[in-house]
Amino acid sequence: MIGPFGGITVAVILNGILSHSERRGDPISLTVNFIGPIADAPFELKVRLVRTNRSNQHWFAELAQDSQAAATATVVLATRQDTWMMSEARTPAAPRPEEVESWSAPAKPEWLGRYDFRFIRGMLSLSDQPATDSDTLLWVRDEPRRPLDFLSLAAIGDVFFPRVFVRRQRLGVAGTVSVTTHFHADSSSLARQASRPILAAARGQRFYRGYFDQVAELWSDEGELLASSTQMVYFKD
Amino acid sequence: MIGPFGGITVAVILNGILSHSERRGDPISLTVNFIGPIADAPFELKVRLVRTNRSNQHWFAELAQDSQAAATATVVLATRQDTWMMSEARTPAAPRPEEVESWSAPAKPEWLGRYDFRFIRGMLSLSDQPATDSDTLLWVRDEPRRPLDFLSLAAIGDVFFPRVFVRRQRLGVAGTVSVTTHFHADSSSLARQASRPILAAARGQRFYRGYFDQVAELWSDEGELLASSTQMVYFKD
């Protein structure tokens, strides 16, 4: 919650690579490190193709403001081939999106208005009592609706409130330092999902001496695991 | 299972940063991308300090052989401060290490002999029947014993057999393309653990069109979450 929505930074960096003329394949893995505060101001994004292999491609990216590094990223793209397939992770039980009330988000920060959030559990209600865990489950989609692509999928991995706020049910200072997204979807998965809501689950595993993690999964409304994501987040008491 | 043990590459890269004179802090997050086969031959490791902040530090590393990039990495170091603390992830139920038989590893690949493995479940027994899942739980420690440090912890995150081999109970072609380790331990956690076995759990979530993921947690023998790790792995039928 320091600076702009981290998901847009992630998407801007990924877009710099996916829109490059030398791009080969679709994203498999994306790690973005947040190095310093990002201002609502001009920025420069440099992308470097490290190597193209037969079936995958490796990129490095650096986003700078005022000539100072604000974020770095590594991206792996791949051309997928048909193989044996299996899904082991279990889709969380959830009511259908139309059975869950849409959240009336506050006007600020503005990015909250760019999503339709339907919380099933783990809302940040700022009640007096701390929660018994930091688990959150919700339906979420872009607002206004748009067909899902790799950019919006990567951004949605960052829509969760900081787990420490949810667990303690109080606001504080927190900011992602590193986020890794693994893509399990290909373009046919995205086309099937189209603009319908995604089932998004997140939890923290350990909060320890200034940092906690957040593990998340994003599911299609047909129960297909589209992406998983992990982050390390700085926090202050 | 293409080339040398990935964990040693991860540890070598991290060591290049942790032994640098400008290092400030301990590892929080480490992502290594495997770009091409690594030979048992000389290599060059270049590390670059991207930025030092008040409480953390960002590094980029590139490992090359024959002037060609073989791996890249980004690392976040941090100076931890005391804050509110909580552990949410539950330590898997397991017998004590001395109650589990030590595995007689085959002579090749040689790195198997550098660890003491005690499998509780999810062994690669190459039975005729595929397994019902790819979950593995084991006790593991360096062989010969040595006190745990951040390098060995990072390497241990890669000791698991490829999840697709465990699930299908057959060997094949598989190689990590990207691995991210999040460190929940500080130096006091490492000192407490010393050279005793670590409880290591791993599972795959989705195997899809040439890639699968592996999610892992490493626990102290007192039930402290030391590190978590995720990877994306290439595989062929």
XYZ file of C-alpha atoms in Angstrom:
474
model
C 0.000 0.000 0.000
C 2.970 2.270 -0.688
C 2.627 3.930 -4.102
C 0.451 2.740 -6.993
C -1.148 -0.709 -7.395
C 1.713 -3.191 -7.797
C -0.297 -5.216 -10.306
C -0.163 -2.426 -12.879
C 3.634 -2.273 -12.616
C 3.788 -6.036 -13.122
C 1.489 -5.784 -16.165
C 3.396 -2.851 -17.686
C 6.678 -4.753 -17.454
C 5.175 -7.937 -18.897
C 3.579 -5.903 -21.692
C 6.974 -4.461 -22.598
C 8.160 -7.995 -23.271
C 5.016 -9.469 -24.826
C 4.772 -6.562 -27.269
C 8.442 -6.832 -28.300
C 9.065 -7.880 -31.902
C 11.426 -10.665 -30.791
C 8.918 -12.260 -28.408
C 8.539 -16.004 -28.878
C 5.938 -17.814 -26.799
C 3.699 -17.114 -23.841
C 4.639 -16.417 -20.212
C 5.512 -19.330 -17.938
C 7.210 -17.469 -15.078
C 7.483 -13.799 -14.114
C 9.333 -12.325 -11.126
C 9.137 -8.603 -10.389
C 11.208 -6.984 -7.638
C 9.999 -3.635 -6.322
C 13.098 -1.626 -5.629
C 11.812 1.797 -4.715
C 8.636 3.867 -4.600
C 7.065 4.378 -8.034
C 5.572 7.810 -8.646
C 2.624 8.665 -10.933
C 5.129 10.157 -13.375
C 7.028 9.214 -16.552
C 9.128 6.075 -16.458
C 11.538 4.261 -18.723
C 11.282 0.511 -19.296
C 14.292 -1.309 -20.744
C 13.889 -4.946 -21.755
C 16.725 -7.249 -22.741
C 16.400 -10.599 -24.491
C 18.925 -12.770 -22.640
C 18.571 -15.903 -24.766
C 16.179 -17.729 -27.082
C 16.182 -21.511 -26.869
C 14.309 -24.060 -28.944
C 11.272 -24.053 -26.666
C 11.702 -21.064 -24.344
C 12.978 -17.514 -24.114
C 14.521 -15.546 -21.222
C 14.134 -11.804 -20.642
C 15.377 -9.245 -18.142
C 13.598 -5.918 -17.603
C 14.371 -2.785 -15.638
C 11.942 0.041 -14.960
C 13.521 3.386 -14.009
C 12.260 6.770 -12.908
C 14.594 9.784 -12.854
C 17.363 7.427 -14.014
C 17.054 5.355 -10.847
C 15.982 1.687 -10.873
C 12.464 1.301 -9.449
C 11.785 -2.320 -10.440
C 13.572 -5.235 -12.076
C 12.051 -8.366 -13.550
C 12.904 -11.678 -15.143
C 10.469 -13.407 -17.471
C 10.431 -16.867 -19.037
C 8.325 -17.360 -22.164
C 7.681 -20.757 -23.712
C 6.095 -22.419 -26.685
C 3.990 -25.138 -25.136
C 3.718 -28.645 -26.553
C 1.047 -31.228 -25.889
C 2.066 -33.669 -23.132
C 0.529 -35.738 -20.370
C -1.709 -33.452 -18.312
C -2.999 -33.508 -14.746
C -4.350 -31.037 -12.234
C -3.693 -31.883 -8.577
C -4.574 -28.695 -6.713
C -8.174 -28.694 -5.568
C -10.432 -25.798 -6.521
C -11.754 -24.186 -3.314
C -15.464 -24.710 -2.676
C -17.265 -21.453 -3.410
C -20.748 -20.140 -4.197
C -21.236 -18.930 -7.782
C -20.177 -15.306 -8.380
C -23.761 -14.136 -8.927
C -24.614 -15.428 -5.433
C -21.962 -13.201 -3.800
C -22.464 -9.497 -3.214
C -20.256 -7.088 -5.127
C -18.112 -4.961 -2.796
C -18.710 -1.214 -2.662
C -15.052 -0.210 -2.683
C -13.941 3.134 -1.246
C -13.062 5.830 -3.796
C -9.379 5.675 -2.841
C -7.052 4.123 -3.748
C -8.477 4.482 -7.222
C -7.388 1.062 -8.506
C -9.994 -0.618 -6.282
C -12.593 0.779 -8.693
C -10.910 -1.030 -11.600
C -12.059 -4.406 -10.275
C -15.318 -6.047 -9.310
C -14.610 -7.771 -5.958
C -16.977 -10.363 -4.453
C -15.581 -11.541 -1.133
C -16.486 -15.006 0.095
C -14.208 -14.871 3.147
C -11.186 -13.030 4.500
C -12.479 -9.491 3.938
C -10.626 -6.559 5.443
C -13.502 -5.356 7.622
C -11.270 -3.633 10.196
C -13.297 -5.206 12.980
C -12.005 -4.930 16.516
C -11.019 -8.587 16.624
C -8.020 -9.953 14.744
C -8.926 -12.790 12.355
C -7.991 -16.392 13.133
C -6.083 -16.628 9.830
C -5.205 -14.517 6.788
C -7.085 -16.664 4.240
C -9.069 -14.773 1.618
C -11.311 -16.181 -1.104
C -13.080 -13.961 -3.619
C -14.403 -13.657 -7.139
C -12.695 -10.866 -9.041
C -12.793 -9.491 -12.586
C -11.700 -6.366 -14.414
C -14.107 -3.404 -14.230
C -15.133 -2.570 -16.879
C -15.204 -6.150 -18.135
C -12.559 -7.107 -20.662
C -11.420 -10.475 -21.995
C -8.731 -12.042 -19.797
C -5.171 -11.886 -21.143
C -1.771 -12.635 -19.590
C -1.430 -9.001 -18.480
C -4.699 -8.869 -16.554
C -4.035 -12.331 -15.103
C -0.635 -11.170 -13.797
C -2.170 -7.990 -12.358
C -5.010 -9.872 -10.644
C -2.379 -11.858 -8.721
C -1.715 -8.646 -6.797
C -5.278 -7.541 -5.928
C -5.204 -9.047 -2.442
C -4.926 -6.753 0.576
C -1.687 -7.263 2.496
C -2.159 -10.450 4.518
C -0.991 -8.741 7.718
C -3.906 -6.265 7.484
C -6.400 -9.126 7.064
C -4.963 -11.187 9.887
C -4.747 -8.269 12.331
C -7.822 -6.465 10.942
C -5.995 -3.163 11.031
C -4.194 -1.033 8.494
C -0.473 -0.436 8.634
C 2.504 0.028 6.377
C 3.179 -2.800 3.895
C 4.692 -3.065 0.429
C 5.560 -5.963 -1.869
C 9.298 -6.415 -2.401
C 9.169 -9.410 -4.756
C 6.343 -11.187 -6.558
C 6.589 -14.329 -8.679
C 3.752 -15.480 -10.937
C 3.660 -18.920 -12.530
C 1.299 -19.248 -15.478
C -0.592 -22.508 -15.866
C -2.936 -21.118 -18.525
C -2.324 -20.922 -22.240
C -4.175 -18.732 -24.729
C -6.967 -21.302 -25.080
C -7.508 -21.207 -21.276
C -7.751 -17.410 -21.446
C -10.200 -17.505 -24.354
C -12.421 -19.984 -22.488
C -12.453 -17.758 -19.386
C -13.161 -14.581 -21.399
C -14.412 -11.751 -19.148
C -16.067 -13.845 -16.426
C -14.933 -13.602 -12.766
C -11.843 -15.446 -11.508
C -11.816 -17.321 -8.216
C -8.858 -15.939 -6.251
C -7.445 -17.431 -3.051
C -4.587 -16.059 -0.913
C -2.987 -16.742 2.449
C 0.105 -15.831 4.428
C 2.343 -18.571 5.775
C 4.683 -16.694 8.100
C 4.940 -13.124 9.399
C 8.424 -12.694 10.811
C 10.599 -9.709 11.653
C 9.398 -7.252 9.034
C 8.444 -9.597 6.185
C 5.617 -11.974 5.393
C 4.744 -14.078 2.382
C 1.530 -14.362 0.400
C 0.686 -17.509 -1.548
C -2.158 -17.206 -4.074
C -3.987 -19.208 -6.717
C -6.197 -17.918 -9.516
C -8.868 -20.262 -10.903
C -11.190 -20.061 -13.884
C -14.897 -20.263 -13.090
C -14.761 -23.783 -14.535
C -12.144 -24.825 -11.943
C -9.002 -24.599 -14.079
C -5.858 -23.368 -12.275
C -4.807 -20.377 -14.405
C -1.906 -19.024 -12.345
C -0.249 -19.253 -8.952
C 1.696 -16.505 -7.285
C 3.903 -15.929 -4.260
C 5.195 -12.693 -2.846
C 7.377 -11.398 -0.037
C 6.022 -8.254 1.564
C 7.712 -5.738 3.844
C 5.652 -4.558 6.804
C 5.999 -2.313 9.825
C 4.098 -2.556 13.075
C 17.486 -34.048 -14.325
C 19.301 -32.349 -17.207
C 22.824 -31.333 -16.173
C 24.104 -30.911 -12.619
C 21.995 -30.519 -9.449
C 20.112 -27.211 -9.794
C 20.495 -26.537 -6.071
C 24.268 -26.100 -6.404
C 23.793 -23.502 -9.145
C 21.331 -21.648 -6.924
C 23.787 -21.776 -3.995
C 26.754 -20.668 -6.105
C 24.844 -17.627 -7.369
C 23.623 -16.701 -3.889
C 27.152 -17.141 -2.543
C 28.451 -14.689 -5.130
C 26.161 -12.070 -3.633
C 26.442 -12.970 0.061
C 30.247 -12.936 -0.139
C 30.334 -9.552 -1.925
C 31.896 -6.702 0.059
C 28.841 -4.473 -0.533
C 26.357 -7.032 0.790
C 23.935 -5.601 3.355
C 21.491 -7.958 5.030
C 20.286 -11.516 4.641
C 18.283 -13.094 1.806
C 14.514 -12.567 1.673
C 13.809 -13.604 -1.915
C 15.850 -15.357 -4.607
C 14.758 -16.210 -8.155
C 17.040 -18.205 -10.441
C 16.196 -18.812 -14.101
C 17.915 -21.726 -15.797
C 18.610 -20.608 -19.322
C 20.664 -23.384 -20.806
C 22.457 -26.603 -19.893
C 25.290 -26.074 -17.391
C 28.403 -28.173 -17.973
C 30.865 -29.418 -15.339
C 33.307 -26.792 -16.591
C 34.534 -23.283 -15.737
C 31.922 -20.560 -15.457
C 31.848 -16.817 -14.915
C 29.463 -15.251 -12.388
C 28.754 -11.522 -12.661
C 26.786 -9.860 -9.887
C 25.443 -6.317 -10.001
C 24.165 -4.295 -7.054
C 21.058 -2.603 -8.477
C 20.191 -0.485 -5.439
C 20.648 -0.266 -1.677
C 17.693 1.084 0.298
C 17.415 1.830 3.977
C 16.220 -1.674 4.854
C 16.837 -3.785 1.758
C 19.169 -4.358 -1.160
C 18.539 -5.559 -4.731
C 20.957 -7.613 -6.829
C 21.049 -9.079 -10.326
C 23.341 -11.973 -11.250
C 24.266 -13.700 -14.473
C 26.165 -16.960 -14.766
C 27.827 -17.621 -18.115
C 29.749 -20.472 -19.704
C 31.684 -19.959 -22.946
C 30.425 -16.347 -22.916
C 26.820 -17.528 -23.165
C 24.240 -16.869 -20.417
C 23.388 -20.108 -18.584
C 21.436 -18.655 -15.636
C 20.177 -15.292 -14.399
C 19.007 -14.408 -10.917
C 17.523 -11.605 -8.858
C 18.053 -11.454 -5.111
C 16.542 -9.280 -2.396
C 18.484 -8.918 0.857
C 17.068 -7.228 3.932
C 17.993 -6.118 7.400
C 15.174 -7.483 9.522
C 13.559 -5.535 12.358
C 11.494 -6.859 15.232
C 7.757 -6.692 14.489
C 4.545 -8.546 15.264
C 5.104 -12.230 14.458
C 2.832 -15.113 13.537
C 3.125 -18.464 11.818
C 0.002 -19.655 9.991
C 1.215 -22.562 7.892
C 0.840 -25.856 9.692
C 3.860 -28.123 10.086
C 3.065 -31.492 8.454
C 2.641 -34.380 10.898
C 5.738 -36.575 10.666
C 7.602 -39.221 12.645
C 10.930 -38.074 14.120
C 13.898 -38.388 11.716
C 15.508 -41.174 13.745
C 12.317 -43.216 13.252
C 12.599 -43.033 9.442
C 14.995 -45.159 7.445
C 17.812 -43.413 5.603
C 17.587 -43.955 1.834
C 20.354 -45.907 0.095
C 20.707 -43.607 -2.870
C 22.105 -44.864 -6.172
C 25.694 -43.857 -6.966
C 24.550 -41.601 -9.809
C 23.750 -38.788 -10.042
C 26.501 -38.049 -7.540
C 24.697 -35.210 -5.727
C 22.266 -37.714 -4.207
C 25.174 -38.843 -2.016
C 25.591 -35.298 -0.664
C 22.343 -35.563 1.274
C 20.820 -37.857 3.863
C 17.242 -38.522 2.648
C 14.595 -40.079 4.884
C 11.345 -40.435 2.928
C 8.076 -40.413 4.817
C 5.893 -40.468 1.690
C 6.038 -39.692 -2.019
C 9.148 -41.714 -2.818
C 10.131 -42.328 -6.417
C 9.886 -46.113 -6.256
C 9.216 -46.569 -10.008
C 6.430 -48.990 -9.197
C 4.122 -50.067 -11.990
C 1.245 -47.972 -10.701
C 1.172 -44.197 -10.982
C 0.761 -42.456 -7.612
C -2.509 -40.796 -6.640
C -0.716 -37.485 -6.113
C 2.784 -35.966 -6.321
C 3.094 -35.104 -2.610
C 6.447 -35.861 -1.007
C 7.456 -35.477 2.629
C 10.965 -36.263 3.857
C 13.670 -35.432 6.352
C 16.818 -34.208 4.636
C 20.192 -32.866 5.730
C 23.613 -32.267 4.203
C 25.924 -35.287 4.084
C 28.416 -34.920 5.637
C 26.613 -32.880 8.285
C 27.289 -29.161 8.318
C 25.577 -26.283 10.097
C 22.676 -24.893 8.076
C 23.297 -21.592 6.292
C 21.358 -19.645 3.676
C 23.262 -21.405 0.880
C 22.422 -24.940 2.008
C 18.835 -23.904 2.744
C 18.459 -22.558 -0.815
C 20.019 -25.720 -2.272
C 17.787 -28.023 -0.214
C 14.759 -26.367 -1.826
C 15.778 -28.176 -5.026
C 16.399 -31.718 -3.696
C 12.968 -32.999 -4.685
C 12.632 -35.342 -7.656
C 10.627 -33.819 -10.493
C 6.973 -34.039 -9.455
C 5.988 -35.592 -12.767
C 8.285 -38.587 -12.085
C 6.717 -39.088 -8.637
C 3.157 -38.790 -9.896
C 3.669 -41.102 -12.879
C 6.242 -43.316 -11.120
C 8.443 -43.302 -14.185
C 11.503 -41.395 -15.274
C 11.469 -38.954 -18.156
C 12.989 -35.679 -19.239
C 12.481 -32.720 -16.890
C 14.419 -29.578 -15.996
C 13.698 -26.552 -13.812
C 13.327 -23.328 -15.793
C 12.694 -20.968 -12.861
C 12.883 -21.369 -9.096
C 11.949 -18.804 -6.467
C 12.897 -19.206 -2.813
C 11.424 -17.075 -0.055
C 13.399 -17.064 3.184
C 11.450 -16.986 6.445
C 14.494 -17.785 8.572
C 17.049 -15.381 9.938
C 20.510 -16.226 11.217
C 19.155 -17.096 14.672
C 16.766 -19.621 13.059
C 19.700 -21.182 11.210
C 21.821 -21.350 14.348
C 18.983 -23.069 16.251
C 18.585 -25.658 13.488
C 22.342 -26.307 13.218
C 23.065 -29.584 11.365
C 19.885 -31.471 12.241
C 17.511 -32.739 9.502
C 14.974 -30.429 7.842
C 11.399 -31.503 7.188
C 10.792 -30.929 3.481
C 7.410 -31.056 1.728
C 6.697 -30.664 -1.996
C 3.784 -31.060 -4.385
C 2.813 -30.217 -7.941
C -0.353 -28.251 -8.605
C -0.751 -28.526 -12.354
C 0.999 -30.446 -15.144
C 0.004 -28.824 -18.418
C 1.410 -28.830 -21.934
C 5.102 -29.226 -21.165
C 5.365 -27.460 -17.792
C 4.434 -28.187 -14.207
C 4.967 -26.356 -10.959
C 6.444 -27.533 -7.667
C 5.492 -25.853 -4.387
C 7.694 -26.689 -1.387
C 8.154 -25.812 2.260
C 11.216 -26.401 4.439
C 10.691 -26.696 8.199
C 13.074 -26.849 11.137
C 12.806 -29.957 13.314
C 11.145 -27.672 15.882
C 8.373 -26.781 13.421
C 9.625 -23.370 12.281
C 8.995 -22.515 8.610
C 12.501 -21.738 7.327
C 11.820 -21.241 3.614
C 9.223 -21.791 0.933
C 9.935 -22.342 -2.713
C 8.105 -22.598 -6.035
C 9.416 -23.671 -9.380
C 8.281 -24.111 -12.950
C 9.690 -27.211 -14.590
C 9.848 -28.207 -18.248
C 8.977 -31.815 -19.031
C 8.611 -34.107 -22.010
C 6.477 -37.187 -22.263
